[in-house]
Amino acid sequence: MNRITLLIAGLLMLIGSASVVVAEEHAAAALEHANQAVLHGEAGHAAMLVEHATEALKHAHAAEDIAKGEAKTHIAAAVKALEAAIEHGKMGAGHVPIATKAAEEAVDHLKAGNK
């Protein structure tokens, strides 16, 4: 009986640590794309900003589903910032600075969530 309990406990720990790794991988991918969104925004490329922010948003949603605690809070804030970046990026050249600022906020939150 003790062996079964230990085996189950070990499996649960393994599954839990695997979830953390998956969340970190998605958060890292989200950060990479959010950084690219910022770079394209600074260059005035609204379409590329939107493309990278959209990809970052996909990964941020995946990370948010798995993350816990403070990391989840930061990732949720990054999701909102990415949504704003996409929204403003689609509005055209006049909104690129606002979209870029939102993407920068997403980067800050994704970095804070990965600590």
PDB file of C-alpha atoms in Angstrom:
ATOM      1  CA  MET A   1       0.000   0.000   0.000  1.00  0.00           C
ATOM      2  CA  ASN A   2       2.810   2.422   0.824  1.00  0.00           C
ATOM      3  CA  ARG A   3       4.462   1.782  -2.551  1.00  0.00           C
ATOM      4  CA  ILE A   4       1.273   2.656  -4.389  1.00  0.00           C
ATOM      5  CA  THR A   5       0.891   5.845  -2.373  1.00  0.00           C
ATOM      6  CA  LEU A   6       4.490   6.824  -3.099  1.00  0.00           C
ATOM      7  CA  LEU A   7       4.059   6.022  -6.781  1.00  0.00           C
ATOM      8  CA  ILE A   8       0.908   8.126  -7.041  1.00  0.00           C
ATOM      9  CA  ALA A   9       2.546  10.995  -5.148  1.00  0.00           C
ATOM     10  CA  GLY A  10       5.554  10.819  -7.455  1.00  0.00           C
ATOM     11  CA  LEU A  11       3.365  10.857 -10.549  1.00  0.00           C
ATOM     12  CA  LEU A  12       1.407  13.848  -9.270  1.00  0.00           C
ATOM     13  CA  MET A  13       4.635  15.748  -8.621  1.00  0.00           C
ATOM     14  CA  LEU A  14       5.880  14.887 -12.099  1.00  0.00           C
ATOM     15  CA  ILE A  15       2.641  16.031 -13.717  1.00  0.00           C
ATOM     16  CA  GLY A  16       2.687  19.243 -11.677  1.00  0.00           C
ATOM     17  CA  SER A  17       6.249  20.070 -12.666  1.00  0.00           C
ATOM     18  CA  ALA A  18       5.478  19.261 -16.310  1.00  0.00           C
ATOM     19  CA  SER A  19       2.632  21.798 -16.210  1.00  0.00           C
ATOM     20  CA  VAL A  20       5.002  24.460 -14.917  1.00  0.00           C
ATOM     21  CA  VAL A  21       7.443  23.731 -17.734  1.00  0.00           C
ATOM     22  CA  VAL A  22       4.687  23.986 -20.350  1.00  0.00           C
ATOM     23  CA  ALA A  23       3.484  27.284 -18.870  1.00  0.00           C
ATOM     24  CA  GLU A  24       7.039  28.633 -18.902  1.00  0.00           C
ATOM     25  CA  GLU A  25       7.509  27.568 -22.542  1.00  0.00           C
ATOM     26  CA  HIS A  26       4.327  29.363 -23.587  1.00  0.00           C
ATOM     27  CA  ALA A  27       5.241  32.428 -21.539  1.00  0.00           C
ATOM     28  CA  ALA A  28       8.683  32.502 -23.171  1.00  0.00           C
ATOM     29  CA  ALA A  29       7.141  32.247 -26.653  1.00  0.00           C
ATOM     30  CA  ALA A  30       4.654  34.985 -25.751  1.00  0.00           C
ATOM     31  CA  LEU A  31       7.514  37.186 -24.564  1.00  0.00           C
ATOM     32  CA  GLU A  32       9.481  36.591 -27.762  1.00  0.00           C
ATOM     33  CA  HIS A  33       6.530  37.592 -29.958  1.00  0.00           C
ATOM     34  CA  ALA A  34       5.614  40.534 -27.737  1.00  0.00           C
ATOM     35  CA  ASN A  35       9.186  41.820 -28.074  1.00  0.00           C
ATOM     36  CA  GLN A  36       8.894  41.500 -31.840  1.00  0.00           C
ATOM     37  CA  ALA A  37       5.596  43.401 -31.716  1.00  0.00           C
ATOM     38  CA  VAL A  38       7.349  46.228 -29.874  1.00  0.00           C
ATOM     39  CA  LEU A  39      10.193  46.343 -32.396  1.00  0.00           C
ATOM     40  CA  HIS A  40       7.789  46.476 -35.329  1.00  0.00           C
ATOM     41  CA  GLY A  41       5.683  49.092 -33.568  1.00  0.00           C
ATOM     42  CA  GLU A  42       8.737  51.269 -33.022  1.00  0.00           C
ATOM     43  CA  ALA A  43       9.445  50.941 -36.753  1.00  0.00           C
ATOM     44  CA  GLY A  44       5.858  51.957 -37.560  1.00  0.00           C
ATOM     45  CA  HIS A  45       4.849  48.573 -38.987  1.00  0.00           C
ATOM     46  CA  ALA A  46       1.282  48.210 -37.741  1.00  0.00           C
ATOM     47  CA  ALA A  47       0.530  44.967 -39.603  1.00  0.00           C
ATOM     48  CA  MET A  48       3.613  43.192 -38.261  1.00  0.00           C
ATOM     49  CA  LEU A  49       2.913  44.492 -34.759  1.00  0.00           C
ATOM     50  CA  VAL A  50      -0.578  42.993 -34.955  1.00  0.00           C
ATOM     51  CA  GLU A  51       0.769  39.713 -36.338  1.00  0.00           C
ATOM     52  CA  HIS A  52       3.299  39.255 -33.530  1.00  0.00           C
ATOM     53  CA  ALA A  53       0.922  40.500 -30.826  1.00  0.00           C
ATOM     54  CA  THR A  54      -1.671  37.985 -32.033  1.00  0.00           C
ATOM     55  CA  GLU A  55       0.841  35.140 -31.841  1.00  0.00           C
ATOM     56  CA  ALA A  56       1.965  36.352 -28.400  1.00  0.00           C
ATOM     57  CA  LEU A  57      -1.668  36.402 -27.296  1.00  0.00           C
ATOM     58  CA  LYS A  58      -2.144  32.747 -28.298  1.00  0.00           C
ATOM     59  CA  HIS A  59       0.838  31.697 -26.199  1.00  0.00           C
ATOM     60  CA  ALA A  60      -0.139  33.985 -23.314  1.00  0.00           C
ATOM     61  CA  HIS A  61      -3.603  32.399 -23.186  1.00  0.00           C
ATOM     62  CA  ALA A  62      -2.024  28.937 -23.096  1.00  0.00           C
ATOM     63  CA  ALA A  63       0.360  29.995 -20.314  1.00  0.00           C
ATOM     64  CA  GLU A  64      -2.453  31.662 -18.370  1.00  0.00           C
ATOM     65  CA  ASP A  65      -4.483  28.443 -18.395  1.00  0.00           C
ATOM     66  CA  ILE A  66      -1.649  26.587 -16.654  1.00  0.00           C
ATOM     67  CA  ALA A  67       0.089  29.245 -14.548  1.00  0.00           C
ATOM     68  CA  LYS A  68      -0.607  29.808 -10.865  1.00  0.00           C
ATOM     69  CA  GLY A  69      -0.227  32.555  -8.314  1.00  0.00           C
ATOM     70  CA  GLU A  70       1.578  35.773  -9.138  1.00  0.00           C
ATOM     71  CA  ALA A  71       2.710  34.463 -12.525  1.00  0.00           C
ATOM     72  CA  LYS A  72      -0.928  33.952 -13.531  1.00  0.00           C
ATOM     73  CA  THR A  73      -1.767  37.505 -12.456  1.00  0.00           C
ATOM     74  CA  HIS A  74       1.014  38.956 -14.610  1.00  0.00           C
ATOM     75  CA  ILE A  75       0.145  36.775 -17.579  1.00  0.00           C
ATOM     76  CA  ALA A  76      -3.503  37.858 -17.323  1.00  0.00           C
ATOM     77  CA  ALA A  77      -2.366  41.491 -17.378  1.00  0.00           C
ATOM     78  CA  ALA A  78      -0.181  40.709 -20.403  1.00  0.00           C
ATOM     79  CA  VAL A  79      -3.213  39.212 -22.161  1.00  0.00           C
ATOM     80  CA  LYS A  80      -5.156  42.453 -21.660  1.00  0.00           C
ATOM     81  CA  ALA A  81      -2.226  44.534 -22.887  1.00  0.00           C
ATOM     82  CA  LEU A  82      -1.800  42.335 -25.965  1.00  0.00           C
ATOM     83  CA  GLU A  83      -5.508  42.632 -26.747  1.00  0.00           C
ATOM     84  CA  ALA A  84      -5.153  46.426 -26.571  1.00  0.00           C
ATOM     85  CA  ALA A  85      -2.053  46.306 -28.789  1.00  0.00           C
ATOM     86  CA  ILE A  86      -3.943  44.291 -31.400  1.00  0.00           C
ATOM     87  CA  GLU A  87      -6.989  46.547 -31.231  1.00  0.00           C
ATOM     88  CA  HIS A  88      -4.972  49.740 -31.655  1.00  0.00           C
ATOM     89  CA  GLY A  89      -2.634  48.211 -34.219  1.00  0.00           C
ATOM     90  CA  LYS A  90      -5.615  47.430 -36.425  1.00  0.00           C
ATOM     91  CA  MET A  91      -6.773  51.064 -36.240  1.00  0.00           C
ATOM     92  CA  GLY A  92      -3.931  52.242 -38.457  1.00  0.00           C
ATOM     93  CA  ALA A  93      -0.790  54.328 -38.379  1.00  0.00           C
ATOM     94  CA  GLY A  94      -2.140  56.935 -35.979  1.00  0.00           C
ATOM     95  CA  HIS A  95      -2.601  54.292 -33.300  1.00  0.00           C
ATOM     96  CA  VAL A  96       0.768  52.546 -33.673  1.00  0.00           C
ATOM     97  CA  PRO A  97       2.329  54.454 -30.741  1.00  0.00           C
ATOM     98  CA  ILE A  98      -0.551  53.393 -28.482  1.00  0.00           C
ATOM     99  CA  ALA A  99      -0.310  49.802 -29.740  1.00  0.00           C
ATOM    100  CA  THR A 100       3.443  49.824 -29.161  1.00  0.00           C
ATOM    101  CA  LYS A 101       2.986  51.102 -25.599  1.00  0.00           C
ATOM    102  CA  ALA A 102       0.480  48.314 -24.931  1.00  0.00           C
ATOM    103  CA  ALA A 103       2.907  45.728 -26.333  1.00  0.00           C
ATOM    104  CA  GLU A 104       5.626  47.149 -24.062  1.00  0.00           C
ATOM    105  CA  GLU A 105       3.305  46.708 -21.070  1.00  0.00           C
ATOM    106  CA  ALA A 106       2.741  43.096 -22.122  1.00  0.00           C
ATOM    107  CA  VAL A 107       6.505  42.552 -22.271  1.00  0.00           C
ATOM    108  CA  ASP A 108       6.897  43.984 -18.766  1.00  0.00           C
ATOM    109  CA  HIS A 109       4.191  41.711 -17.371  1.00  0.00           C
ATOM    110  CA  LEU A 110       5.509  38.620 -19.155  1.00  0.00           C
ATOM    111  CA  LYS A 111       8.977  39.299 -17.746  1.00  0.00           C
ATOM    112  CA  ALA A 112       7.550  39.766 -14.257  1.00  0.00           C
ATOM    113  CA  GLY A 113       5.540  36.565 -14.591  1.00  0.00           C
ATOM    114  CA  ASN A 114       8.631  34.577 -15.544  1.00  0.00           C
ATOM    115  CA  LYS A 115      10.612  35.446 -12.404  1.00  0.00           C
TER     116      LYS A 115
END
